[in-house]
Short mmCIF file of C-alpha atoms in Angstrom, two decimals:
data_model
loop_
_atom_site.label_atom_id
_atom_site.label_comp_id
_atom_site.label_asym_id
_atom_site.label_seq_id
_atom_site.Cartn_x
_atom_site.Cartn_y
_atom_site.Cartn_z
CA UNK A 1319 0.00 0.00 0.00
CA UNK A 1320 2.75 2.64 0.84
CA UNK A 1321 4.88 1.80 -2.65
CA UNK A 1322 1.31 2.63 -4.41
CA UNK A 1323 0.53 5.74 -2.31
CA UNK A 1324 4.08 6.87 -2.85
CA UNK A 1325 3.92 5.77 -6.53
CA UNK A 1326 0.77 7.65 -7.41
CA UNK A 1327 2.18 11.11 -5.39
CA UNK A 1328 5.00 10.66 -7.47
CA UNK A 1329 2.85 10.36 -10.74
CA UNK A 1330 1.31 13.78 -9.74
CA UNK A 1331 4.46 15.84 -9.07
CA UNK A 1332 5.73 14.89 -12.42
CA UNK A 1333 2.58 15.86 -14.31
CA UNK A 1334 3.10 19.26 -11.59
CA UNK A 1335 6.62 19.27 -12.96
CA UNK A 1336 5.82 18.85 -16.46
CA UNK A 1337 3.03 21.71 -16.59
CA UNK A 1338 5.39 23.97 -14.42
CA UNK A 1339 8.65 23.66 -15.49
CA UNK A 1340 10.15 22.72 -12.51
CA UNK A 1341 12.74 19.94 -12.50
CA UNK A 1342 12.29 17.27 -10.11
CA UNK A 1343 14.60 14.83 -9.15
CA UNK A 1344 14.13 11.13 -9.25
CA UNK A 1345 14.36 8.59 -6.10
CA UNK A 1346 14.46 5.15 -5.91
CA UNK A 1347 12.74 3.36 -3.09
CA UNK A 1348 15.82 3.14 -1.52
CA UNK A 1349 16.01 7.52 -1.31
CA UNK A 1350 12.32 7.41 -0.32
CA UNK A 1351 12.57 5.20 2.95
CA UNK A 1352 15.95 7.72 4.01
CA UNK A 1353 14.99 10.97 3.06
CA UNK A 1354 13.13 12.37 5.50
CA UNK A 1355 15.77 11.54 8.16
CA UNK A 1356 17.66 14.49 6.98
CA UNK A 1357 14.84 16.88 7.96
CA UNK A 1358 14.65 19.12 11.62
CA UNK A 1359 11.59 18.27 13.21
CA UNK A 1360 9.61 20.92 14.98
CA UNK A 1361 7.41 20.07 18.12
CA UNK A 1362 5.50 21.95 20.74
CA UNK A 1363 6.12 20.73 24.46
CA UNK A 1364 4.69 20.22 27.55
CA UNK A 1365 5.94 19.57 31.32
CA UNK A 1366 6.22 15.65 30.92
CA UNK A 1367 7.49 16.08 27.19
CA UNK A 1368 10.69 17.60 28.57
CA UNK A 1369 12.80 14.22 29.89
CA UNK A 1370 12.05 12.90 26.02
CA UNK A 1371 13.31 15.88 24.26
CA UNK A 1372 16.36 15.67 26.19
CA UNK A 1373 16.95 12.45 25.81
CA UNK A 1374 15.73 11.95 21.93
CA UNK A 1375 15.96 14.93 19.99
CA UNK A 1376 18.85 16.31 17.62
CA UNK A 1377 20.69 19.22 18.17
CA UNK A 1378 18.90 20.85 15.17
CA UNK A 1379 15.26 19.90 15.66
CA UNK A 1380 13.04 22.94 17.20
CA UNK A 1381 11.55 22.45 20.51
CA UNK A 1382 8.70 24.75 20.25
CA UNK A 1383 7.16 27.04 22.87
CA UNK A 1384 3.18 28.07 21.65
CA UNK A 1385 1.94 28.96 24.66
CA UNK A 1386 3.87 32.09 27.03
CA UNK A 1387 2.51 30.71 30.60
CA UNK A 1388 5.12 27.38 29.56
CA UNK A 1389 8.24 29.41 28.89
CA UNK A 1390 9.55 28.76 32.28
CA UNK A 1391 10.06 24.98 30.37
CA UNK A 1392 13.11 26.43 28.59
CA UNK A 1393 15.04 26.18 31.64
CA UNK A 1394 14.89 22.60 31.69
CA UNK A 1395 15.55 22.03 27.57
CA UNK A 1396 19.15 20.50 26.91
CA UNK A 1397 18.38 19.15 23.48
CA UNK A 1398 17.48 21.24 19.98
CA UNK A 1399 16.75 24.68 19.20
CA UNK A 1400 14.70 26.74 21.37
CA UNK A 1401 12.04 28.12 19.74
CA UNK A 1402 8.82 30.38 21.32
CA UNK A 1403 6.27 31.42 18.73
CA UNK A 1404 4.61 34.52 19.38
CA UNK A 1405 1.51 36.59 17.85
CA UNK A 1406 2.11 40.45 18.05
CA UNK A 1407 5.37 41.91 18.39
CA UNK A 1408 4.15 43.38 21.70
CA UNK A 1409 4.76 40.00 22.83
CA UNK A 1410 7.96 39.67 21.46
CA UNK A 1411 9.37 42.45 23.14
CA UNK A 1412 8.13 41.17 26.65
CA UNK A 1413 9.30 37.26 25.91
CA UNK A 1414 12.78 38.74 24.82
CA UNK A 1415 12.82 41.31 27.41
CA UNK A 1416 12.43 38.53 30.00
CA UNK A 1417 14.12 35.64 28.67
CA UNK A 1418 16.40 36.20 25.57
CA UNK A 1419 19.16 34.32 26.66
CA UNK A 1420 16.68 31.18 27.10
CA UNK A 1421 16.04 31.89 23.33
CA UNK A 1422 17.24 30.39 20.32
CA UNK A 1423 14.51 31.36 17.84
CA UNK A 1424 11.44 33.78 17.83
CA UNK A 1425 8.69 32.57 16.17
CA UNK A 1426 5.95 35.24 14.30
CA UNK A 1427 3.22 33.55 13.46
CA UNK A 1428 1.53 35.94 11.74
CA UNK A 1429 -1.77 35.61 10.48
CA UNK A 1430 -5.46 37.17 9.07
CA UNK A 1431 -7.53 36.67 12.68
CA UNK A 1432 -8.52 38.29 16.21
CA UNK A 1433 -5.24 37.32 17.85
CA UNK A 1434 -3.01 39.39 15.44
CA UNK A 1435 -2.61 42.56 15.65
CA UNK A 1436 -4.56 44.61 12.93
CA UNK A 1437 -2.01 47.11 12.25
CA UNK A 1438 0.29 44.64 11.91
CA UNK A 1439 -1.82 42.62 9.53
CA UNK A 1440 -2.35 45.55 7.58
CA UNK A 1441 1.59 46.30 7.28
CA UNK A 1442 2.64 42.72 7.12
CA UNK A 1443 6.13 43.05 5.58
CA UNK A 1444 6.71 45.92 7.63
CA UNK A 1445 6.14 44.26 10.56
CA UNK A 1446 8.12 41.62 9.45
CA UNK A 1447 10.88 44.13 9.15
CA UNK A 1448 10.29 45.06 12.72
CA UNK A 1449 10.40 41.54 14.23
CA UNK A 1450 14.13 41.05 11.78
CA UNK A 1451 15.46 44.13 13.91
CA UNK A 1452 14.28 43.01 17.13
CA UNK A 1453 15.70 39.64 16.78
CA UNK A 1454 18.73 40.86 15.91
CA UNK A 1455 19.12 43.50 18.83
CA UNK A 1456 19.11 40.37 20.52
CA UNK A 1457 20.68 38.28 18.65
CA UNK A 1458 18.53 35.57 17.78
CA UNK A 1459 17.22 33.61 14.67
CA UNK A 1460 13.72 34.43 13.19
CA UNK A 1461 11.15 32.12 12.04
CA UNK A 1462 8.12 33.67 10.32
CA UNK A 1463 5.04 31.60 10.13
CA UNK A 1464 2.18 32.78 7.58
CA UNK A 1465 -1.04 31.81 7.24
CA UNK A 1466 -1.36 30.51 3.50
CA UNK A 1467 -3.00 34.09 1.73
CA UNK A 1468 -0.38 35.95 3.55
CA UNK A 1469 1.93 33.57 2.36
CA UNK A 1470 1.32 33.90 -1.23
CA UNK A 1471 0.75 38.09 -1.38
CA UNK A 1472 3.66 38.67 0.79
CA UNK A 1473 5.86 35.60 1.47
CA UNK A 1474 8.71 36.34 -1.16
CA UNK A 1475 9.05 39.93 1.03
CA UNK A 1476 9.21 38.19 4.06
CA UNK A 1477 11.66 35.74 3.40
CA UNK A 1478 14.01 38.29 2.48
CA UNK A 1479 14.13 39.23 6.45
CA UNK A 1480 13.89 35.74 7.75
CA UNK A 1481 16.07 33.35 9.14
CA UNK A 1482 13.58 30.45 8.60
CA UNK A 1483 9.99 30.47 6.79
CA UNK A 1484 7.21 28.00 7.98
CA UNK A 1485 4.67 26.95 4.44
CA UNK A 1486 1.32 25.92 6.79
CA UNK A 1487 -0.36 22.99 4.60
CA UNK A 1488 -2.32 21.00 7.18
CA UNK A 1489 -5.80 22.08 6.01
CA UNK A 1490 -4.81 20.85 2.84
CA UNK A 1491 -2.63 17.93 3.48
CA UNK A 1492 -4.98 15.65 2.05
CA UNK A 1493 -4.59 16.76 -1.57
CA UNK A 1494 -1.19 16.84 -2.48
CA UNK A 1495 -2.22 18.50 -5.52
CA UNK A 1496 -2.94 21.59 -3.70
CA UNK A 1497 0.41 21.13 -1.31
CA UNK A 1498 2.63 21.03 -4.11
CA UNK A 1499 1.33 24.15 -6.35
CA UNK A 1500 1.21 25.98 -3.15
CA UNK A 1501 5.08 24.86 -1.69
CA UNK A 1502 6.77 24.30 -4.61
CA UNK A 1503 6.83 27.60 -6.54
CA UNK A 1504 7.06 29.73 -3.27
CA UNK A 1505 10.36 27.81 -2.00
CA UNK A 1506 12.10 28.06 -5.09
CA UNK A 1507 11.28 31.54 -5.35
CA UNK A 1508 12.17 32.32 -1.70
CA UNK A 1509 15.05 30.61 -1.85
CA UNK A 1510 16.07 32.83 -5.14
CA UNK A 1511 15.36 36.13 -2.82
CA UNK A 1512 17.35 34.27 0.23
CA UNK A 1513 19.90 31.12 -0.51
CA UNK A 1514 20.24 31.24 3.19
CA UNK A 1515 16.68 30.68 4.39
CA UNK A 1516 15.36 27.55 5.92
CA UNK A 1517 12.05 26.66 5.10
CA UNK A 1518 9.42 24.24 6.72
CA UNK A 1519 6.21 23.08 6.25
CA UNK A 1520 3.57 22.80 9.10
CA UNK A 1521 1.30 19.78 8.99
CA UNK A 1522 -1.15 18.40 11.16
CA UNK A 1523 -0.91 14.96 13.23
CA UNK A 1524 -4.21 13.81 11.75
CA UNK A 1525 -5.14 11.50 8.60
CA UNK A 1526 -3.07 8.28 7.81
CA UNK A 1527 0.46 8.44 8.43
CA UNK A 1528 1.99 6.49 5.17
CA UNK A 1529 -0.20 9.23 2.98
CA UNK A 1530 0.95 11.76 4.95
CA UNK A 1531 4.53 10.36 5.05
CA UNK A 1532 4.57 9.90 1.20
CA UNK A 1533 3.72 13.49 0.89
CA UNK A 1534 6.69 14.98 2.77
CA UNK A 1535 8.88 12.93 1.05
CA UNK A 1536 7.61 14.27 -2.37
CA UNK A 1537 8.43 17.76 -0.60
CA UNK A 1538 12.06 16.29 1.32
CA UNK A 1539 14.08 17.71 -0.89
CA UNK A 1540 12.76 21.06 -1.78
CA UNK A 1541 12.44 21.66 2.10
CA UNK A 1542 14.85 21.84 5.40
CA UNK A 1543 11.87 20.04 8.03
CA UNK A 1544 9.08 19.85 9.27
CA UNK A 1545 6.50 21.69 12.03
CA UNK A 1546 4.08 18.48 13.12
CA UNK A 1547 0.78 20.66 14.98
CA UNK A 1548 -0.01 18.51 18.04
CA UNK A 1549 -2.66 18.27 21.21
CA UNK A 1550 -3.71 16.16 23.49
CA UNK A 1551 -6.15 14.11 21.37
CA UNK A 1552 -3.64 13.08 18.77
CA UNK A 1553 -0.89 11.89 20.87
CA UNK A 1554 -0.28 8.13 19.26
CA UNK A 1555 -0.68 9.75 15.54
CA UNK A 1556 2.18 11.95 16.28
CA UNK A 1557 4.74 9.32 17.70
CA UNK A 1558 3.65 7.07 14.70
CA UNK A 1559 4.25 10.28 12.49
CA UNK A 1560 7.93 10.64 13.95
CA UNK A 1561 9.06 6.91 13.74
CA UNK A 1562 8.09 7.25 9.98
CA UNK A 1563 10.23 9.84 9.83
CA UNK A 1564 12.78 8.94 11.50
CA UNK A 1565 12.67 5.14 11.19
CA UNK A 1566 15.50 3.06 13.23
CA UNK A 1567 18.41 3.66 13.12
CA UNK A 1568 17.84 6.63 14.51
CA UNK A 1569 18.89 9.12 17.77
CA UNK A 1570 15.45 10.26 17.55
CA UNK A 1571 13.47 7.46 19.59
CA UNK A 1572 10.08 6.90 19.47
CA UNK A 1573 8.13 9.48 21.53
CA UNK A 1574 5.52 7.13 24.09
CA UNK A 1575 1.72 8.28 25.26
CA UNK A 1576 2.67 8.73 28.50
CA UNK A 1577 5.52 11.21 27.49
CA UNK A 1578 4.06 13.01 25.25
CA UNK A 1579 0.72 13.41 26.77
CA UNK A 1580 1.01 17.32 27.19
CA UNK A 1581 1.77 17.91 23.31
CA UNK A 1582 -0.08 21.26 22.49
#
């Protein structure tokens, strides 16, 4: 089943390719089962997901901070890049006013809703501009996180200020159709604006695993990893999710329920 979902995802990109122009490289099965190894792997934690970040994780996967009232956590990370996503840059100035040294990465997630700030949404590269000076007052990396029409109007902009970019495709990660008109033109030209960014995409632990799998391996080598949205209801999906991509042998063990039971 997983050589015909992977088979028929490949079929697609190449009729993508073919209509777009863009040249895609071949795999054999043996490139497909490896690939995703490569990738850093992004994850929001909890209290008891701590012990299994420290003990798992690779020095350049993102251990992810989405909620302020848990930054006291980064005291206790040992392993990866620390990473705390903010909304406004209000909030960035407080977090990095408070805890900067604790900080490896500010996230901006910014996006078209009520949490945003509306003249920041109305300014979008501007603001991007902002949060590029204020992480480098303090000397940090910056990951910007779009939603999908800020994305496409303004992501070639924004990537020009960022350190990493983050594509969100989980509310279409069942049509890879859709995933790879939307990635695969923006990364290539991001990556013409800025050789040096680092770009993601952000997928939901939901669906089947070997679809979703086969999917980011299409994507493996256009992108540097992956952002896997988590909660509490999902928890098995998401430690399937990571074995698959990061199948033995591997320094990256197998997250349990138990430890991972206050993914957000």
């Amino acid at each position: 089943m997983k050589r015909i979902l992977i088979a028929s995802a490949l079929l697609l990109v190449a009729q993508y390719a073919f209509l777009t122009g863009i040249t895609i490289h071949a795999q054999s099965d043996s490139d497909l089962s490896t690939d995703t190894e490569e990738l850093w792997i992004d994850v929001s934690i909890g209290a008891d997901f701590v012990d299994w970040i420290n003990a798992t994780a690779r020095d350049d996967d993102f251990v992810r901070i989405d909620h302020l009232p848990m930054i006291s956590l980064l005291d206790d990370i040992q392993r990866g890049q620390r990473l705390v996503v903010i909304k406004t840059i209000q909030e960035a100035e407080q977090v990095l006013a408070q805890a900067a040294d604790q900080i490896d990465i500010i996230g901006y997630n910014l996006e078209h809703g009520p949490a945003n700030d509306p003249s920041e949404q109305a300014a979008p590269v501007e603001s991007v501009q902002r949060m590029r000076n204020l992480a480098d007052e303090y000397g940090i990396r910056l990951a910007i996180g779009p939603d999908r029409s800020f994305a496409l109007s303004d992501g070639l902009a924004m990537a020009e200020h960022a350190d990493i970019m983050i594509l969100q495709v989980q509310r279409v990660q069942q049509d890879p159709q859709t995933v790879m008109e939307f990635v695969i033109p923006l990364v290539t030209a991001m990556r013409e604006r800025n050789p040096e960014v680092q770009i993601g995409v952000q997928i939901g632990a939901q669906g089947d695993v070997e679809q979703l799998v086969a999917l980011i391996r299409l994507l493996a080598t256009n992108i540097d990893g992956v952002s896997i949205l988590t909660d509490h209801d999902n928890v098995d999906f998401s430690a399937q999710l990571v074995q698959a991509l990061r199948p033995a042998p591997s320094d990256l063990t197998t997250p349990t329920a138990e430890s991972t039971r206050f993914l957000t």
